[in-house]
Coordinates of N, CA and C in Angstrom, one line a residue:
X1 N 155.1 156.4 130.3 CA 155.2 156.3 131.8 C 154.1 156.9 132.5
X2 N 153.4 156.2 133.4 CA 152.2 156.7 134.1 C 152.7 157.8 135.0
X3 N 151.8 158.8 135.1 CA 152.1 159.9 136.0 C 151.8 159.5 137.5
X4 N 152.8 159.8 138.4 CA 152.6 159.5 139.8 C 151.6 160.4 140.3
X5 N 150.8 159.9 141.3 CA 149.8 160.8 142.0 C 150.5 161.4 143.2
X6 N 149.8 162.0 144.0 CA 150.3 162.6 145.2 C 151.1 161.5 146.0
X7 N 152.3 161.9 146.4 CA 153.2 161.0 147.1 C 154.0 160.1 146.2
X8 N 154.0 160.2 144.9 CA 154.8 159.5 144.0 C 154.3 158.1 143.7
X9 N 153.0 157.8 144.0 CA 152.4 156.5 143.8 C 151.6 156.5 142.5
X10 N 151.8 155.6 141.6 CA 151.0 155.6 140.4 C 149.7 154.8 140.6
X11 N 148.7 155.1 139.8 CA 147.5 154.4 139.8 C 147.7 152.9 139.6
X12 N 148.7 152.5 138.7 CA 149.0 151.1 138.4 C 149.5 150.4 139.6
X13 N 150.3 151.1 140.4 CA 150.9 150.5 141.6 C 149.8 150.3 142.6
X14 N 148.9 151.2 142.8 CA 147.7 151.1 143.7 C 146.8 149.9 143.2
X15 N 146.6 149.8 141.9 CA 145.7 148.7 141.4 C 146.4 147.4 141.6
X16 N 147.7 147.3 141.4 CA 148.5 146.1 141.6 C 148.4 145.6 143.0
X17 N 148.6 146.5 143.9 CA 148.6 146.2 145.4 C 147.2 145.8 145.8
X18 N 146.2 146.5 145.4 CA 144.8 146.1 145.7 C 144.5 144.7 145.3
X19 N 145.0 144.3 144.1 CA 144.8 143.0 143.6 C 145.6 141.9 144.4
X20 N 146.8 142.3 144.8 CA 147.6 141.4 145.6 C 146.9 141.1 146.9
X21 N 146.4 142.1 147.6 CA 145.7 141.9 148.9 C 144.5 141.1 148.7
X22 N 143.7 141.5 147.7 CA 142.4 140.7 147.4 C 142.7 139.2 147.1
X23 N 143.7 139.0 146.3 CA 144.0 137.6 145.9 C 144.7 136.8 147.0
X24 N 145.5 137.4 147.9 CA 146.3 136.6 148.7 C 146.1 136.7 150.2
X25 N 145.2 137.6 150.6 CA 145.0 137.9 152.1 C 144.5 136.6 152.8
X26 N 143.6 135.9 152.2 CA 143.1 134.7 152.9 C 144.2 133.7 153.1
X27 N 145.1 133.5 152.1 CA 146.2 132.5 152.2 C 147.2 132.9 153.3
X28 N 147.4 134.2 153.4 CA 148.4 134.7 154.4 C 147.8 134.6 155.8
X29 N 146.5 134.9 156.0 CA 145.9 134.8 157.3 C 145.9 133.3 157.7
X30 N 145.6 132.4 156.8 CA 145.6 131.0 157.1 C 147.1 130.6 157.5
X31 N 148.0 131.1 156.8 CA 149.4 130.7 157.1 C 149.8 131.1 158.5
X32 N 149.4 132.3 158.9 CA 149.7 132.7 160.3 C 148.8 132.0 161.3
X33 N 147.6 131.7 161.0 CA 146.7 131.1 162.0 C 147.2 129.7 162.3
X34 N 147.8 129.0 161.3 CA 148.3 127.7 161.6 C 149.6 127.7 162.4
X35 N 150.2 128.8 162.5 CA 151.5 128.9 163.2 C 151.5 129.7 164.4
X36 N 150.4 130.3 164.8 CA 150.4 131.1 166.0 C 149.0 131.4 166.5
X37 N 148.8 132.2 167.5 CA 147.5 132.6 167.9 C 146.7 133.2 166.8
X38 N 145.5 132.7 166.7 CA 144.5 133.1 165.6 C 144.3 134.6 165.7
X39 N 144.3 135.2 166.9 CA 144.0 136.6 167.0 C 145.1 137.5 166.4
X40 N 146.3 136.9 166.3 CA 147.4 137.7 165.7 C 147.5 137.5 164.2
X41 N 146.8 136.6 163.6 CA 147.0 136.2 162.2 C 146.8 137.4 161.3
X42 N 145.7 138.2 161.5 CA 145.4 139.3 160.6 C 146.4 140.4 160.7
X43 N 146.8 140.7 162.0 CA 147.8 141.7 162.2 C 149.1 141.4 161.5
X44 N 149.5 140.1 161.6 CA 150.8 139.7 161.0 C 150.7 139.7 159.4
X45 N 149.5 139.3 158.9 CA 149.3 139.4 157.5 C 149.4 140.9 157.0
X46 N 148.8 141.8 157.8 CA 148.8 143.2 157.5 C 150.3 143.7 157.5
X47 N 151.1 143.2 158.4 CA 152.5 143.5 158.4 C 153.2 143.1 157.2
X48 N 152.9 141.9 156.7 CA 153.5 141.4 155.4 C 153.1 142.3 154.3
X49 N 151.8 142.6 154.2 CA 151.3 143.4 153.1 C 152.0 144.8 153.2
X50 N 152.2 145.3 154.4 CA 152.9 146.6 154.5 C 154.3 146.6 153.9
X51 N 154.9 145.4 154.2 CA 156.3 145.2 153.7 C 156.2 145.1 152.2
X52 N 155.2 144.4 151.6 CA 155.1 144.3 150.2 C 154.9 145.7 149.5
X53 N 154.1 146.5 150.2 CA 153.8 147.8 149.7 C 155.1 148.6 149.6
X54 N 155.9 148.6 150.8 CA 157.1 149.4 150.8 C 158.1 148.9 149.8
X55 N 158.1 147.6 149.6 CA 159.1 147.0 148.7 C 158.5 146.5 147.4
X56 N 157.4 147.2 147.0 CA 156.7 146.8 145.8 C 157.5 146.6 144.5
X57 N 158.6 147.4 144.4 CA 159.5 147.2 143.2 C 160.3 145.9 143.3
X58 N 160.4 145.3 144.5 CA 161.2 144.1 144.7 C 160.4 142.8 144.6
X59 N 159.0 143.0 144.6 CA 158.2 141.8 144.6 C 158.1 141.3 143.1
X60 N 158.5 140.0 142.9 CA 158.5 139.5 141.6 C 157.0 139.3 141.1
X61 N 156.6 139.9 140.1 CA 155.2 139.8 139.6 C 154.8 138.4 139.2
X62 N 155.7 137.6 138.9 CA 155.4 136.2 138.5 C 155.4 135.3 139.7
X63 N 155.7 135.7 140.8 CA 155.8 134.9 142.0 C 155.5 135.7 143.3
X64 N 154.3 136.3 143.3 CA 153.9 137.1 144.4 C 153.7 136.3 145.7
X65 N 152.9 135.2 145.6 CA 152.6 134.5 146.8 C 153.8 133.8 147.4
X66 N 154.7 133.2 146.6 CA 155.9 132.7 147.3 C 156.7 133.9 148.0
X67 N 156.8 135.0 147.4 CA 157.5 136.2 148.0 C 156.7 136.5 149.3
X68 N 155.4 136.5 149.3 CA 154.7 136.8 150.5 C 154.9 135.8 151.6
X69 N 154.9 134.5 151.2 CA 155.2 133.5 152.2 C 156.6 133.6 152.8
X70 N 157.6 133.9 151.9 CA 158.9 134.1 152.4 C 159.0 135.2 153.4
X71 N 158.4 136.3 153.1 CA 158.3 137.5 154.0 C 157.5 137.1 155.3
X72 N 156.5 136.3 155.1 CA 155.7 135.9 156.3 C 156.6 135.1 157.2
X73 N 157.4 134.2 156.7 CA 158.3 133.4 157.5 C 159.3 134.3 158.3
X74 N 159.8 135.3 157.6 CA 160.7 136.3 158.4 C 159.9 137.0 159.4
X75 N 158.7 137.5 159.1 CA 157.9 138.2 160.0 C 157.6 137.3 161.3
X76 N 157.3 136.1 161.0 CA 157.0 135.1 162.1 C 158.2 134.9 163.0
X77 N 159.3 134.7 162.4 CA 160.6 134.5 163.1 C 160.9 135.7 163.9
X78 N 160.8 136.9 163.3 CA 161.1 138.1 164.1 C 160.1 138.3 165.3
X79 N 158.9 138.0 165.1 CA 157.9 138.0 166.2 C 158.3 137.1 167.3
X80 N 158.7 135.9 166.9 CA 159.0 134.9 168.0 C 160.3 135.3 168.7
X81 N 161.3 135.9 168.0 CA 162.5 136.3 168.6 C 162.2 137.4 169.7
X82 N 161.2 138.3 169.3 CA 160.9 139.3 170.2 C 160.3 138.8 171.5
X83 N 159.6 137.6 171.5 CA 159.0 137.1 172.7 C 160.1 136.3 173.6
X84 N 161.2 136.0 173.0 CA 162.3 135.3 173.8 C 163.1 136.4 174.5
X85 N 163.1 136.3 175.8 CA 163.8 137.3 176.6 C 165.2 136.8 176.9
X86 N 166.0 136.8 175.8 CA 167.4 136.5 176.0 C 168.3 137.5 175.3
X87 N 169.4 137.8 175.9 CA 170.4 138.7 175.2 C 170.8 138.1 173.9
X88 N 171.1 138.9 172.9 CA 171.5 138.4 171.6 C 172.7 137.4 171.7
X89 N 173.7 137.7 172.5 CA 174.9 136.9 172.6 C 174.5 135.5 173.2
X90 N 173.4 135.3 173.8 CA 173.0 134.0 174.4 C 172.1 133.2 173.4
X91 N 171.7 133.8 172.3 CA 170.9 133.0 171.3 C 171.8 132.0 170.6
X92 N 171.3 130.8 170.5 CA 172.1 129.7 169.9 C 172.2 130.0 168.4
X93 N 173.3 129.6 167.8 CA 173.5 129.8 166.3 C 172.5 129.0 165.5
X94 N 172.3 127.7 165.9 CA 171.5 126.8 165.0 C 170.0 126.9 165.3
X95 N 169.6 127.6 166.3 CA 168.1 127.7 166.5 C 167.6 126.5 167.4
X96 N 167.3 126.8 168.6 CA 166.7 125.8 169.5 C 165.3 125.5 169.1
X97 N 164.9 124.3 169.1 CA 163.6 123.9 168.8 C 162.7 124.1 170.0
X98 N 161.8 125.0 170.0 CA 160.9 125.2 171.1 C 159.5 124.5 170.8
X99 N 159.5 123.2 171.0 CA 158.4 122.4 170.6 C 157.3 122.5 171.6
X100 N 157.6 122.7 172.9 CA 156.6 122.7 174.0 C 155.3 123.4 173.6
X101 N 155.4 124.6 173.1 CA 154.2 125.4 172.8 C 154.2 125.8 171.4
X102 N 154.6 124.9 170.5 CA 154.6 125.3 169.1 C 153.2 125.2 168.5
X103 N 152.7 126.4 168.1 CA 151.3 126.3 167.6 C 151.1 125.5 166.3
X104 N 152.2 125.5 165.5 CA 152.1 124.7 164.3 C 151.8 123.2 164.6
X105 N 152.5 122.7 165.6 CA 152.4 121.3 165.9 C 151.1 121.0 166.7
X106 N 150.7 122.0 167.6 CA 149.5 121.8 168.4 C 148.3 121.8 167.5
X107 N 148.4 122.3 166.3 CA 147.2 122.2 165.4 C 146.9 120.8 164.9
X108 N 148.0 120.0 165.0 CA 147.8 118.6 164.5 C 147.1 117.8 165.6
X109 N 146.1 117.0 165.2 CA 145.4 116.2 166.2 C 146.0 114.9 166.4
X110 N 146.7 114.4 165.4 CA 147.3 113.0 165.5 C 148.6 113.1 166.2
X111 N 148.6 112.4 167.4 CA 149.8 112.5 168.3 C 151.0 111.9 167.6
X112 N 150.8 110.8 166.8 CA 152.0 110.1 166.2 C 152.6 111.0 165.1
X113 N 151.8 111.7 164.3 CA 152.3 112.6 163.3 C 153.0 113.8 164.0
X114 N 152.3 114.3 165.0 CA 152.9 115.4 165.8 C 154.3 115.0 166.3
X115 N 154.4 113.8 166.9 CA 155.7 113.3 167.4 C 156.7 113.1 166.4
X116 N 156.3 112.6 165.2 CA 157.3 112.5 164.1 C 157.8 113.8 163.6
X117 N 156.9 114.8 163.5 CA 157.3 116.1 163.0 C 158.1 116.8 164.1
X118 N 157.9 116.5 165.4 CA 158.8 117.1 166.4 C 160.2 116.6 166.3
X119 N 160.3 115.4 165.8 CA 161.7 114.8 165.8 C 162.5 115.2 164.6
X120 N 161.9 115.7 163.5 CA 162.7 116.2 162.4 C 163.1 117.6 162.7
X121 N 164.1 118.1 162.1 CA 164.6 119.5 162.3 C 163.6 120.5 161.9
X122 N 163.9 121.8 162.4 CA 163.0 122.9 162.1 C 162.9 123.1 160.6
X123 N 164.0 123.1 159.9 CA 164.0 123.3 158.5 C 163.1 122.3 157.7
X124 N 163.3 121.0 158.1 CA 162.5 119.9 157.5 C 161.0 120.1 157.8
X125 N 160.7 120.5 159.0 CA 159.3 120.7 159.4 C 158.7 121.9 158.6
X126 N 159.5 122.9 158.4 CA 159.0 124.1 157.7 C 158.7 123.7 156.2
X127 N 159.6 123.0 155.6 CA 159.5 122.5 154.2 C 158.3 121.6 154.1
X128 N 158.1 120.7 155.0 CA 157.0 119.8 154.9 C 155.7 120.5 155.1
X129 N 155.6 121.4 156.0 CA 154.3 122.1 156.2 C 154.0 123.1 155.1
X130 N 155.1 123.8 154.5 CA 154.8 124.6 153.4 C 154.2 123.8 152.2
X131 N 154.7 122.6 152.1 CA 154.3 121.7 151.0 C 152.8 121.2 151.3
X132 N 152.7 120.7 152.5 CA 151.4 120.1 152.9 C 150.3 121.1 153.1
X133 N 150.5 122.1 153.9 CA 149.5 123.1 154.2 C 149.3 124.2 153.2
X134 N 150.4 124.7 152.6 CA 150.3 125.8 151.7 C 150.3 125.3 150.2
X135 N 150.5 124.0 150.0 CA 150.5 123.5 148.7 C 151.6 123.9 147.8
X136 N 152.8 124.2 148.4 CA 153.9 124.7 147.6 C 154.8 123.5 147.3
X137 N 155.3 123.6 146.1 CA 156.4 122.7 145.6 C 157.1 123.4 144.5
X138 N 158.2 122.7 144.0 CA 158.9 123.3 142.8 C 159.3 124.7 143.0
X139 N 159.0 125.5 142.0 CA 159.5 126.9 141.9 C 159.0 127.7 143.1
X140 N 157.8 127.5 143.5 CA 157.2 128.3 144.6 C 157.9 128.0 145.9
X141 N 158.2 126.7 146.2 CA 158.9 126.3 147.4 C 160.3 126.9 147.3
X142 N 160.9 126.8 146.2 CA 162.3 127.4 146.0 C 162.3 128.9 146.3
X143 N 161.3 129.6 145.8 CA 161.2 131.0 146.1 C 161.1 131.3 147.6
X144 N 160.2 130.6 148.2 CA 160.0 130.8 149.7 C 161.3 130.5 150.5
X145 N 162.0 129.4 150.1 CA 163.2 129.1 150.8 C 164.4 129.9 150.4
X146 N 164.3 130.5 149.3 CA 165.5 131.3 148.8 C 166.6 130.4 148.2
X147 N 166.2 129.3 147.6 CA 167.2 128.4 147.0 C 166.7 128.1 145.6
X148 N 167.5 127.3 144.9 CA 167.2 126.9 143.5 C 166.0 125.9 143.5
X149 N 165.4 125.7 142.3 CA 164.4 124.7 142.2 C 164.8 123.3 142.5
X150 N 166.0 123.0 142.0 CA 166.5 121.6 142.2 C 166.9 121.5 143.7
X151 N 167.3 122.6 144.3 CA 167.6 122.5 145.8 C 166.3 122.3 146.6
X152 N 165.3 123.0 146.2 CA 164.0 122.8 146.9 C 163.4 121.4 146.7
X153 N 163.5 120.9 145.5 CA 163.1 119.5 145.3 C 163.9 118.5 146.1
X154 N 165.2 118.7 146.2 CA 166.0 117.8 147.0 C 165.7 118.0 148.5
X155 N 165.5 119.2 148.9 CA 165.2 119.5 150.3 C 163.8 118.8 150.7
X156 N 162.9 118.9 149.8 CA 161.6 118.3 150.1 C 161.7 116.8 150.1
X157 N 162.5 116.2 149.2 CA 162.7 114.8 149.2 C 163.4 114.3 150.5
X158 N 164.4 115.1 150.9 CA 165.1 114.7 152.2 C 164.2 114.8 153.4
X159 N 163.4 115.9 153.4 CA 162.5 116.1 154.5 C 161.5 115.0 154.6
X160 N 160.9 114.6 153.5 CA 160.0 113.5 153.4 C 160.6 112.2 153.9
X161 N 161.9 111.9 153.5 CA 162.6 110.7 153.9 C 162.8 110.7 155.4
X162 N 163.2 111.9 156.0 CA 163.4 112.0 157.4 C 162.1 111.8 158.2
X163 N 161.0 112.3 157.6 CA 159.7 112.1 158.3 C 159.3 110.7 158.3
X164 N 159.5 110.0 157.1 CA 159.2 108.6 157.0 C 160.0 107.8 158.1
X165 N 161.3 108.1 158.2 CA 162.2 107.4 159.1 C 161.7 107.7 160.6
X166 N 161.4 108.9 160.9 CA 160.9 109.3 162.2 C 159.6 108.6 162.5
X167 N 158.7 108.5 161.5 CA 157.4 107.9 161.7 C 157.7 106.4 161.9
X168 N 158.5 105.7 161.1 CA 158.8 104.3 161.3 C 159.4 104.0 162.7
X169 N 160.3 104.9 163.2 CA 160.9 104.7 164.5 C 159.8 104.7 165.6
X170 N 158.9 105.6 165.4 CA 157.8 105.8 166.4 C 156.9 104.6 166.4
X171 N 156.7 104.0 165.3 CA 155.8 102.9 165.2 C 156.4 101.5 165.4
X172 N 157.7 101.4 165.5 CA 158.4 100.1 165.7 C 158.4 99.8 167.2
X173 N 158.3 98.6 167.5 CA 158.2 98.1 168.9 C 159.6 97.6 169.3

């Protein structure tokens, strides 16, 4: 068993964390930059890394990036909730889609695609963008969503189907 250094942190933990930050910081900053103001992306990524450090015993070594993306999703949601000036009892259970100033969708230049993505639910949009922008599928997507691999595959398939339907409706005359 390695000897902890000052503060109870082992050199192995420090090395592991340094490698995690080196390997995944660009992906996390990009994740946040696609979903909000670019100037906030590095601060939000740092917040996720701080959480990873505090919870380093909980981070699955075989799936670090999906764990980071899942934590990033929670961090982003918490940040957005903080900006909504509503008492907790007035917040809707299912989540109101606030498309008007959604940075994720404003990053898309194609108005038809943006419109189709606006018309699918928030969960479907999140799944589609995790797949398309972050390149996640299978086990990684399941880890981010907190569901089984088969559940993630089914959710991606359903989200794609709904997007195809929404796209078709927008293009039909």
